């Protein structure tokens, strides 16, 4: 992409070297990896506070740049208006900037990144340049169970409360517990939409499993049925083992 602004090598003198050296000893990147709806965001939220890590989601960074209307935000807005996907190069640039911020110096959790092989390779370089290790946790889920769980979600159109007919049903079927509004299925949770997202994941992101298996960083956690508190215990165990290496 020609029109993507890059930081030139001349800009990166000693200041950059200083930056790279600021990471705490033992800082690492925890990459939470899995299909949409596998609970990556929930796991990240459960883990950030006790690890003292930053929670990095590329969706959040995109929204931040758009809200700030900075150079990256304006490029992203223009692409989205034209129905284009945000290219790897721009996402990589945003992640590089994000992982250099102060809250990342103890380590960080990447939630939903990398998404493509190109992003994974770039991340590998960024981490190597900073002397940071990485642990990949793949939240493995059975697609049929996943679709069943997601299509069971209902949302209150008035207060936004989320329900799940399987795990968190409303007291009165079909009605919000707060003010009694009729619950709705969100567009994102319709079966066709979910199947499409899973297809895109299979085509684009699933190949990363082999990539991370080859570099020895991949760990699998079965996440189809267990509640988040049980899954997070297994992830914490993997972190302990990783730190003990
Ligand atoms: Zn409500």
PDB file of C-alpha atoms and ligand atoms in Angstrom:
ATOM      1  CA  UNK A   1       0.000   0.000   0.000  1.00  0.00           C
ATOM      2  CA  UNK A   2       1.667   3.170  -1.217  1.00  0.00           C
ATOM      3  CA  UNK A   3      -0.598   5.605   0.592  1.00  0.00           C
ATOM      4  CA  UNK A   4       0.040   4.144   4.028  1.00  0.00           C
ATOM      5  CA  UNK A   5       2.304   6.377   6.056  1.00  0.00           C
ATOM      6  CA  UNK A   6       5.279   4.627   7.544  1.00  0.00           C
ATOM      7  CA  UNK A   7       7.792   5.739  10.100  1.00  0.00           C
ATOM      8  CA  UNK A   8      11.069   6.042   8.244  1.00  0.00           C
ATOM      9  CA  UNK A   9      14.277   4.487   9.605  1.00  0.00           C
ATOM     10  CA  UNK A  10      15.706   8.007  10.128  1.00  0.00           C
ATOM     11  CA  UNK A  11      12.996   8.717  12.695  1.00  0.00           C
ATOM     12  CA  UNK A  12      13.942   5.744  14.719  1.00  0.00           C
ATOM     13  CA  UNK A  13      17.241   6.583  16.347  1.00  0.00           C
ATOM     14  CA  UNK A  14      18.135   6.236  19.975  1.00  0.00           C
ATOM     15  CA  UNK A  15      14.667   7.173  21.165  1.00  0.00           C
ATOM     16  CA  UNK A  16      13.411   4.007  19.548  1.00  0.00           C
ATOM     17  CA  UNK A  17      16.180   1.931  21.095  1.00  0.00           C
ATOM     18  CA  UNK A  18      15.272   3.374  24.514  1.00  0.00           C
ATOM     19  CA  UNK A  19      11.676   2.443  23.945  1.00  0.00           C
ATOM     20  CA  UNK A  20      12.516  -1.139  23.069  1.00  0.00           C
ATOM     21  CA  UNK A  21      14.543  -1.483  26.246  1.00  0.00           C
ATOM     22  CA  UNK A  22      11.785  -0.342  28.585  1.00  0.00           C
ATOM     23  CA  UNK A  23       9.970  -3.678  28.816  1.00  0.00           C
ATOM     24  CA  UNK A  24      10.092  -5.324  32.229  1.00  0.00           C
ATOM     25  CA  UNK A  25      12.131  -8.519  32.550  1.00  0.00           C
ATOM     26  CA  UNK A  26       9.809 -11.445  31.884  1.00  0.00           C
ATOM     27  CA  UNK A  27       7.322  -9.332  29.922  1.00  0.00           C
ATOM     28  CA  UNK A  28       5.593 -11.391  27.249  1.00  0.00           C
ATOM     29  CA  UNK A  29       2.745 -11.356  24.769  1.00  0.00           C
ATOM     30  CA  UNK A  30      -0.221 -13.599  25.440  1.00  0.00           C
ATOM     31  CA  UNK A  31      -1.973 -14.246  22.145  1.00  0.00           C
ATOM     32  CA  UNK A  32      -5.572 -15.370  22.607  1.00  0.00           C
ATOM     33  CA  UNK A  33      -6.572 -17.136  19.482  1.00  0.00           C
ATOM     34  CA  UNK A  34      -9.855 -18.712  18.419  1.00  0.00           C
ATOM     35  CA  UNK A  35     -12.944 -18.294  16.260  1.00  0.00           C
ATOM     36  CA  UNK A  36     -15.419 -15.448  16.772  1.00  0.00           C
ATOM     37  CA  UNK A  37     -17.550 -16.236  19.803  1.00  0.00           C
ATOM     38  CA  UNK A  38     -14.957 -18.496  21.454  1.00  0.00           C
ATOM     39  CA  UNK A  39     -14.697 -16.106  24.416  1.00  0.00           C
ATOM     40  CA  UNK A  40     -11.330 -14.414  23.746  1.00  0.00           C
ATOM     41  CA  UNK A  41     -12.527 -11.046  24.986  1.00  0.00           C
ATOM     42  CA  UNK A  42     -14.007 -12.542  28.156  1.00  0.00           C
ATOM     43  CA  UNK A  43     -10.777 -14.424  28.897  1.00  0.00           C
ATOM     44  CA  UNK A  44      -8.711 -11.295  28.282  1.00  0.00           C
ATOM     45  CA  UNK A  45     -10.857  -9.337  30.747  1.00  0.00           C
ATOM     46  CA  UNK A  46     -10.501 -12.056  33.396  1.00  0.00           C
ATOM     47  CA  UNK A  47      -6.710 -12.124  32.963  1.00  0.00           C
ATOM     48  CA  UNK A  48      -5.608  -8.490  32.591  1.00  0.00           C
ATOM     49  CA  UNK A  49      -5.934  -7.360  36.181  1.00  0.00           C
ATOM     50  CA  UNK A  50      -3.982 -10.100  37.945  1.00  0.00           C
ATOM     51  CA  UNK A  51      -1.314 -10.235  35.226  1.00  0.00           C
ATOM     52  CA  UNK A  52      -0.911  -6.446  35.164  1.00  0.00           C
ATOM     53  CA  UNK A  53      -0.988  -6.710  31.375  1.00  0.00           C
ATOM     54  CA  UNK A  54      -2.600  -4.405  28.825  1.00  0.00           C
ATOM     55  CA  UNK A  55      -5.588  -5.747  26.895  1.00  0.00           C
ATOM     56  CA  UNK A  56      -5.116  -5.031  23.207  1.00  0.00           C
ATOM     57  CA  UNK A  57      -7.964  -5.534  20.782  1.00  0.00           C
ATOM     58  CA  UNK A  58      -7.483  -4.257  17.246  1.00  0.00           C
ATOM     59  CA  UNK A  59     -11.170  -3.295  17.123  1.00  0.00           C
ATOM     60  CA  UNK A  60     -10.636  -0.991  20.108  1.00  0.00           C
ATOM     61  CA  UNK A  61      -7.512   0.567  18.542  1.00  0.00           C
ATOM     62  CA  UNK A  62      -9.379   1.202  15.279  1.00  0.00           C
ATOM     63  CA  UNK A  63     -12.228   2.884  17.123  1.00  0.00           C
ATOM     64  CA  UNK A  64      -9.725   4.973  19.098  1.00  0.00           C
ATOM     65  CA  UNK A  65      -8.008   6.273  15.939  1.00  0.00           C
ATOM     66  CA  UNK A  66     -11.355   6.980  14.282  1.00  0.00           C
ATOM     67  CA  UNK A  67     -12.549   8.907  17.354  1.00  0.00           C
ATOM     68  CA  UNK A  68      -9.273  10.884  17.467  1.00  0.00           C
ATOM     69  CA  UNK A  69      -9.585  11.637  13.714  1.00  0.00           C
ATOM     70  CA  UNK A  70      -5.816  11.262  13.349  1.00  0.00           C
ATOM     71  CA  UNK A  71      -3.958  10.198  10.164  1.00  0.00           C
ATOM     72  CA  UNK A  72      -4.624   6.491  10.710  1.00  0.00           C
ATOM     73  CA  UNK A  73      -8.229   7.119  11.713  1.00  0.00           C
ATOM     74  CA  UNK A  74      -8.880   9.104   8.523  1.00  0.00           C
ATOM     75  CA  UNK A  75      -7.361   6.350   6.343  1.00  0.00           C
ATOM     76  CA  UNK A  76      -9.452   3.704   8.092  1.00  0.00           C
ATOM     77  CA  UNK A  77     -12.630   5.758   7.724  1.00  0.00           C
ATOM     78  CA  UNK A  78     -12.015   6.216   3.976  1.00  0.00           C
ATOM     79  CA  UNK A  79     -11.432   2.482   3.514  1.00  0.00           C
ATOM     80  CA  UNK A  80     -14.485   1.486   5.476  1.00  0.00           C
ATOM     81  CA  UNK A  81     -16.601   3.954   3.475  1.00  0.00           C
ATOM     82  CA  UNK A  82     -15.461   2.192   0.291  1.00  0.00           C
ATOM     83  CA  UNK A  83     -16.227  -1.190   1.826  1.00  0.00           C
ATOM     84  CA  UNK A  84     -12.516  -2.109   1.893  1.00  0.00           C
ATOM     85  CA  UNK A  85     -10.867  -4.223   4.559  1.00  0.00           C
ATOM     86  CA  UNK A  86      -8.196  -2.523   6.617  1.00  0.00           C
ATOM     87  CA  UNK A  87      -4.920  -3.824   5.112  1.00  0.00           C
ATOM     88  CA  UNK A  88      -2.397  -5.770   7.165  1.00  0.00           C
ATOM     89  CA  UNK A  89       0.187  -3.024   6.851  1.00  0.00           C
ATOM     90  CA  UNK A  90      -2.019  -0.472   8.561  1.00  0.00           C
ATOM     91  CA  UNK A  91      -3.113  -2.890  11.287  1.00  0.00           C
ATOM     92  CA  UNK A  92       0.528  -3.844  11.881  1.00  0.00           C
ATOM     93  CA  UNK A  93       1.495  -0.190  12.199  1.00  0.00           C
ATOM     94  CA  UNK A  94      -1.250   0.410  14.772  1.00  0.00           C
ATOM     95  CA  UNK A  95      -0.230  -2.627  16.795  1.00  0.00           C
ATOM     96  CA  UNK A  96       3.426  -1.575  16.747  1.00  0.00           C
ATOM     97  CA  UNK A  97       2.491   1.832  18.140  1.00  0.00           C
ATOM     98  CA  UNK A  98       0.120   0.302  20.707  1.00  0.00           C
ATOM     99  CA  UNK A  99       2.593  -2.208  22.174  1.00  0.00           C
ATOM    100  CA  UNK A 100       5.090   0.612  22.758  1.00  0.00           C
ATOM    101  CA  UNK A 101       2.833   2.405  25.230  1.00  0.00           C
ATOM    102  CA  UNK A 102       3.554   2.467  28.949  1.00  0.00           C
ATOM    103  CA  UNK A 103       0.753   0.097  29.950  1.00  0.00           C
ATOM    104  CA  UNK A 104       2.348  -2.676  27.855  1.00  0.00           C
ATOM    105  CA  UNK A 105       5.726  -2.737  29.611  1.00  0.00           C
ATOM    106  CA  UNK A 106       4.809  -5.673  31.868  1.00  0.00           C
ATOM    107  CA  UNK A 107       3.313  -7.525  28.945  1.00  0.00           C
ATOM    108  CA  UNK A 108       0.091  -7.524  26.964  1.00  0.00           C
ATOM    109  CA  UNK A 109      -2.772  -9.690  25.810  1.00  0.00           C
ATOM    110  CA  UNK A 110      -3.587  -9.696  22.121  1.00  0.00           C
ATOM    111  CA  UNK A 111      -7.257 -10.406  21.568  1.00  0.00           C
ATOM    112  CA  UNK A 112      -8.181 -11.097  17.947  1.00  0.00           C
ATOM    113  CA  UNK A 113      -4.725 -10.302  16.557  1.00  0.00           C
ATOM    114  CA  UNK A 114      -2.939 -11.605  14.510  1.00  0.00           C
ATOM    115  CA  UNK A 115      -5.707 -12.513  12.100  1.00  0.00           C
ATOM    116  CA  UNK A 116      -3.667 -13.309   8.991  1.00  0.00           C
ATOM    117  CA  UNK A 117      -0.328 -14.958   8.238  1.00  0.00           C
ATOM    118  CA  UNK A 118       1.117 -11.568   7.231  1.00  0.00           C
ATOM    119  CA  UNK A 119       0.127 -10.095  10.601  1.00  0.00           C
ATOM    120  CA  UNK A 120       1.595 -13.083  12.441  1.00  0.00           C
ATOM    121  CA  UNK A 121       4.943 -12.758  10.679  1.00  0.00           C
ATOM    122  CA  UNK A 122       5.122  -9.038  11.349  1.00  0.00           C
ATOM    123  CA  UNK A 123       4.259  -9.589  14.997  1.00  0.00           C
ATOM    124  CA  UNK A 124       7.056 -12.162  15.205  1.00  0.00           C
ATOM    125  CA  UNK A 125       9.554  -9.498  14.079  1.00  0.00           C
ATOM    126  CA  UNK A 126       8.183  -6.869  16.456  1.00  0.00           C
ATOM    127  CA  UNK A 127       8.441  -9.206  19.440  1.00  0.00           C
ATOM    128  CA  UNK A 128      11.890 -10.481  18.496  1.00  0.00           C
ATOM    129  CA  UNK A 129      13.175  -6.894  18.167  1.00  0.00           C
ATOM    130  CA  UNK A 130      11.921  -6.218  21.697  1.00  0.00           C
ATOM    131  CA  UNK A 131      13.204  -9.462  23.162  1.00  0.00           C
ATOM    132  CA  UNK A 132       9.671 -10.448  24.183  1.00  0.00           C
ATOM    133  CA  UNK A 133       8.437 -14.022  24.226  1.00  0.00           C
ATOM    134  CA  UNK A 134       4.970 -15.101  23.229  1.00  0.00           C
ATOM    135  CA  UNK A 135       2.497 -17.684  24.417  1.00  0.00           C
ATOM    136  CA  UNK A 136      -0.378 -18.624  22.133  1.00  0.00           C
ATOM    137  CA  UNK A 137      -3.559 -20.017  23.638  1.00  0.00           C
ATOM    138  CA  UNK A 138      -5.981 -21.445  21.127  1.00  0.00           C
ATOM    139  CA  UNK A 139      -9.538 -21.538  22.442  1.00  0.00           C
ATOM    140  CA  UNK A 140     -10.806 -24.555  20.527  1.00  0.00           C
ATOM    141  CA  UNK A 141     -14.563 -24.820  20.094  1.00  0.00           C
ATOM    142  CA  UNK A 142     -16.963 -27.140  18.350  1.00  0.00           C
ATOM    143  CA  UNK A 143     -18.620 -24.972  15.669  1.00  0.00           C
ATOM    144  CA  UNK A 144     -22.073 -26.496  16.101  1.00  0.00           C
ATOM    145  CA  UNK A 145     -22.000 -25.876  19.842  1.00  0.00           C
ATOM    146  CA  UNK A 146     -20.690 -22.368  19.216  1.00  0.00           C
ATOM    147  CA  UNK A 147     -23.508 -21.572  16.790  1.00  0.00           C
ATOM    148  CA  UNK A 148     -26.015 -23.027  19.261  1.00  0.00           C
ATOM    149  CA  UNK A 149     -24.689 -20.800  22.032  1.00  0.00           C
ATOM    150  CA  UNK A 150     -24.546 -17.630  19.936  1.00  0.00           C
ATOM    151  CA  UNK A 151     -28.007 -18.073  18.405  1.00  0.00           C
ATOM    152  CA  UNK A 152     -29.352 -18.457  21.959  1.00  0.00           C
ATOM    153  CA  UNK A 153     -28.328 -14.867  22.730  1.00  0.00           C
ATOM    154  CA  UNK A 154     -31.016 -12.264  23.169  1.00  0.00           C
ATOM    155  CA  UNK A 155     -30.674  -8.575  23.829  1.00  0.00           C
ATOM    156  CA  UNK A 156     -33.003  -6.014  25.335  1.00  0.00           C
ATOM    157  CA  UNK A 157     -33.507  -3.212  22.773  1.00  0.00           C
ATOM    158  CA  UNK A 158     -34.155  -0.721  25.580  1.00  0.00           C
ATOM    159  CA  UNK A 159     -31.434  -1.233  28.194  1.00  0.00           C
ATOM    160  CA  UNK A 160     -28.979  -3.394  26.196  1.00  0.00           C
ATOM    161  CA  UNK A 161     -28.835  -6.249  28.728  1.00  0.00           C
ATOM    162  CA  UNK A 162     -27.656  -9.518  27.140  1.00  0.00           C
ATOM    163  CA  UNK A 163     -29.320 -12.837  27.913  1.00  0.00           C
ATOM    164  CA  UNK A 164     -28.644 -16.374  26.790  1.00  0.00           C
ATOM    165  CA  UNK A 165     -31.517 -18.841  26.609  1.00  0.00           C
ATOM    166  CA  UNK A 166     -29.086 -21.645  27.560  1.00  0.00           C
ATOM    167  CA  UNK A 167     -26.915 -20.092  30.251  1.00  0.00           C
ATOM    168  CA  UNK A 168     -28.639 -16.892  31.367  1.00  0.00           C
ATOM    169  CA  UNK A 169     -32.352 -16.930  30.532  1.00  0.00           C
ATOM    170  CA  UNK A 170     -34.640 -14.062  31.538  1.00  0.00           C
ATOM    171  CA  UNK A 171     -37.038 -14.728  34.423  1.00  0.00           C
ATOM    172  CA  UNK A 172     -40.083 -14.283  32.153  1.00  0.00           C
ATOM    173  CA  UNK A 173     -39.438 -15.945  28.760  1.00  0.00           C
ATOM    174  CA  UNK A 174     -38.810 -13.381  26.017  1.00  0.00           C
ATOM    175  CA  UNK A 175     -38.900 -10.376  28.351  1.00  0.00           C
ATOM    176  CA  UNK A 176     -36.161  -8.223  29.866  1.00  0.00           C
ATOM    177  CA  UNK A 177     -35.808  -8.608  33.651  1.00  0.00           C
ATOM    178  CA  UNK A 178     -35.255  -4.869  34.074  1.00  0.00           C
ATOM    179  CA  UNK A 179     -38.200  -3.205  32.340  1.00  0.00           C
ATOM    180  CA  UNK A 180     -40.002  -6.063  30.571  1.00  0.00           C
ATOM    181  CA  UNK A 181     -39.195  -5.076  26.962  1.00  0.00           C
ATOM    182  CA  UNK A 182     -39.436  -7.792  24.258  1.00  0.00           C
ATOM    183  CA  UNK A 183     -35.978  -9.329  23.754  1.00  0.00           C
ATOM    184  CA  UNK A 184     -34.417  -9.424  20.269  1.00  0.00           C
ATOM    185  CA  UNK A 185     -31.852 -11.462  18.325  1.00  0.00           C
ATOM    186  CA  UNK A 186     -28.990  -9.185  17.254  1.00  0.00           C
ATOM    187  CA  UNK A 187     -28.041  -9.259  13.552  1.00  0.00           C
ATOM    188  CA  UNK A 188     -24.553 -10.470  14.567  1.00  0.00           C
ATOM    189  CA  UNK A 189     -26.104 -13.483  16.267  1.00  0.00           C
ATOM    190  CA  UNK A 190     -28.192 -14.739  13.358  1.00  0.00           C
ATOM    191  CA  UNK A 191     -27.074 -18.177  12.247  1.00  0.00           C
ATOM    192  CA  UNK A 192     -26.232 -17.184   8.640  1.00  0.00           C
ATOM    193  CA  UNK A 193     -24.114 -14.261   9.838  1.00  0.00           C
ATOM    194  CA  UNK A 194     -22.274 -16.466  12.345  1.00  0.00           C
ATOM    195  CA  UNK A 195     -21.626 -19.239   9.769  1.00  0.00           C
ATOM    196  CA  UNK A 196     -20.216 -16.614   7.363  1.00  0.00           C
ATOM    197  CA  UNK A 197     -17.839 -15.282  10.015  1.00  0.00           C
ATOM    198  CA  UNK A 198     -16.698 -18.809  10.819  1.00  0.00           C
ATOM    199  CA  UNK A 199     -16.046 -19.456   7.122  1.00  0.00           C
ATOM    200  CA  UNK A 200     -13.924 -16.301   6.922  1.00  0.00           C
ATOM    201  CA  UNK A 201     -12.053 -17.394  10.044  1.00  0.00           C
ATOM    202  CA  UNK A 202     -11.385 -20.853   8.549  1.00  0.00           C
ATOM    203  CA  UNK A 203     -10.022 -19.353   5.347  1.00  0.00           C
ATOM    204  CA  UNK A 204      -7.942 -16.538   6.817  1.00  0.00           C
ATOM    205  CA  UNK A 205      -7.031 -17.207  10.419  1.00  0.00           C
ATOM    206  CA  UNK A 206      -7.166 -20.947  10.991  1.00  0.00           C
ATOM    207  CA  UNK A 207      -3.899 -21.470   9.039  1.00  0.00           C
ATOM    208  CA  UNK A 208      -2.165 -19.643  11.917  1.00  0.00           C
ATOM    209  CA  UNK A 209      -2.662 -22.733  14.078  1.00  0.00           C
ATOM    210  CA  UNK A 210      -0.025 -24.549  12.024  1.00  0.00           C
ATOM    211  CA  UNK A 211       2.180 -21.452  11.988  1.00  0.00           C
ATOM    212  CA  UNK A 212       2.234 -21.195  15.805  1.00  0.00           C
ATOM    213  CA  UNK A 213       2.484 -24.958  16.224  1.00  0.00           C
ATOM    214  CA  UNK A 214       5.634 -24.854  14.105  1.00  0.00           C
ATOM    215  CA  UNK A 215       7.281 -22.235  16.349  1.00  0.00           C
ATOM    216  CA  UNK A 216       6.327 -24.206  19.463  1.00  0.00           C
ATOM    217  CA  UNK A 217       4.166 -21.501  21.034  1.00  0.00           C
ATOM    218  CA  UNK A 218       0.718 -23.052  20.466  1.00  0.00           C
ATOM    219  CA  UNK A 219      -1.327 -24.413  23.364  1.00  0.00           C
ATOM    220  CA  UNK A 220      -4.873 -25.690  23.032  1.00  0.00           C
ATOM    221  CA  UNK A 221      -7.647 -25.186  25.538  1.00  0.00           C
ATOM    222  CA  UNK A 222     -10.981 -26.898  24.928  1.00  0.00           C
ATOM    223  CA  UNK A 223     -13.511 -24.082  25.257  1.00  0.00           C
ATOM    224  CA  UNK A 224     -16.764 -25.532  23.880  1.00  0.00           C
ATOM    225  CA  UNK A 225     -18.639 -26.260  27.087  1.00  0.00           C
ATOM    226  CA  UNK A 226     -16.747 -25.072  30.155  1.00  0.00           C
ATOM    227  CA  UNK A 227     -17.718 -21.778  31.810  1.00  0.00           C
ATOM    228  CA  UNK A 228     -15.206 -18.887  31.512  1.00  0.00           C
ATOM    229  CA  UNK A 229     -13.995 -19.296  35.126  1.00  0.00           C
ATOM    230  CA  UNK A 230     -12.952 -22.884  34.404  1.00  0.00           C
ATOM    231  CA  UNK A 231     -11.256 -22.017  31.110  1.00  0.00           C
ATOM    232  CA  UNK A 232      -9.337 -19.139  32.694  1.00  0.00           C
ATOM    233  CA  UNK A 233      -7.861 -21.540  35.266  1.00  0.00           C
ATOM    234  CA  UNK A 234      -6.390 -23.610  32.456  1.00  0.00           C
ATOM    235  CA  UNK A 235      -5.015 -20.495  30.778  1.00  0.00           C
ATOM    236  CA  UNK A 236      -3.425 -19.376  34.080  1.00  0.00           C
ATOM    237  CA  UNK A 237      -1.830 -22.823  34.372  1.00  0.00           C
ATOM    238  CA  UNK A 238      -0.306 -22.430  30.899  1.00  0.00           C
ATOM    239  CA  UNK A 239       1.008 -18.997  31.877  1.00  0.00           C
ATOM    240  CA  UNK A 240       2.655 -20.460  34.998  1.00  0.00           C
ATOM    241  CA  UNK A 241       4.323 -23.165  32.912  1.00  0.00           C
ATOM    242  CA  UNK A 242       5.435 -20.584  30.340  1.00  0.00           C
ATOM    243  CA  UNK A 243       6.964 -18.396  33.052  1.00  0.00           C
ATOM    244  CA  UNK A 244       8.717 -21.388  34.608  1.00  0.00           C
ATOM    245  CA  UNK A 245      10.545 -22.211  31.375  1.00  0.00           C
TER     246      UNK A 245
HETATM  247 ZN1  LIG B   1     -34.064  -4.136  29.385  1.00  0.00          ZN
END
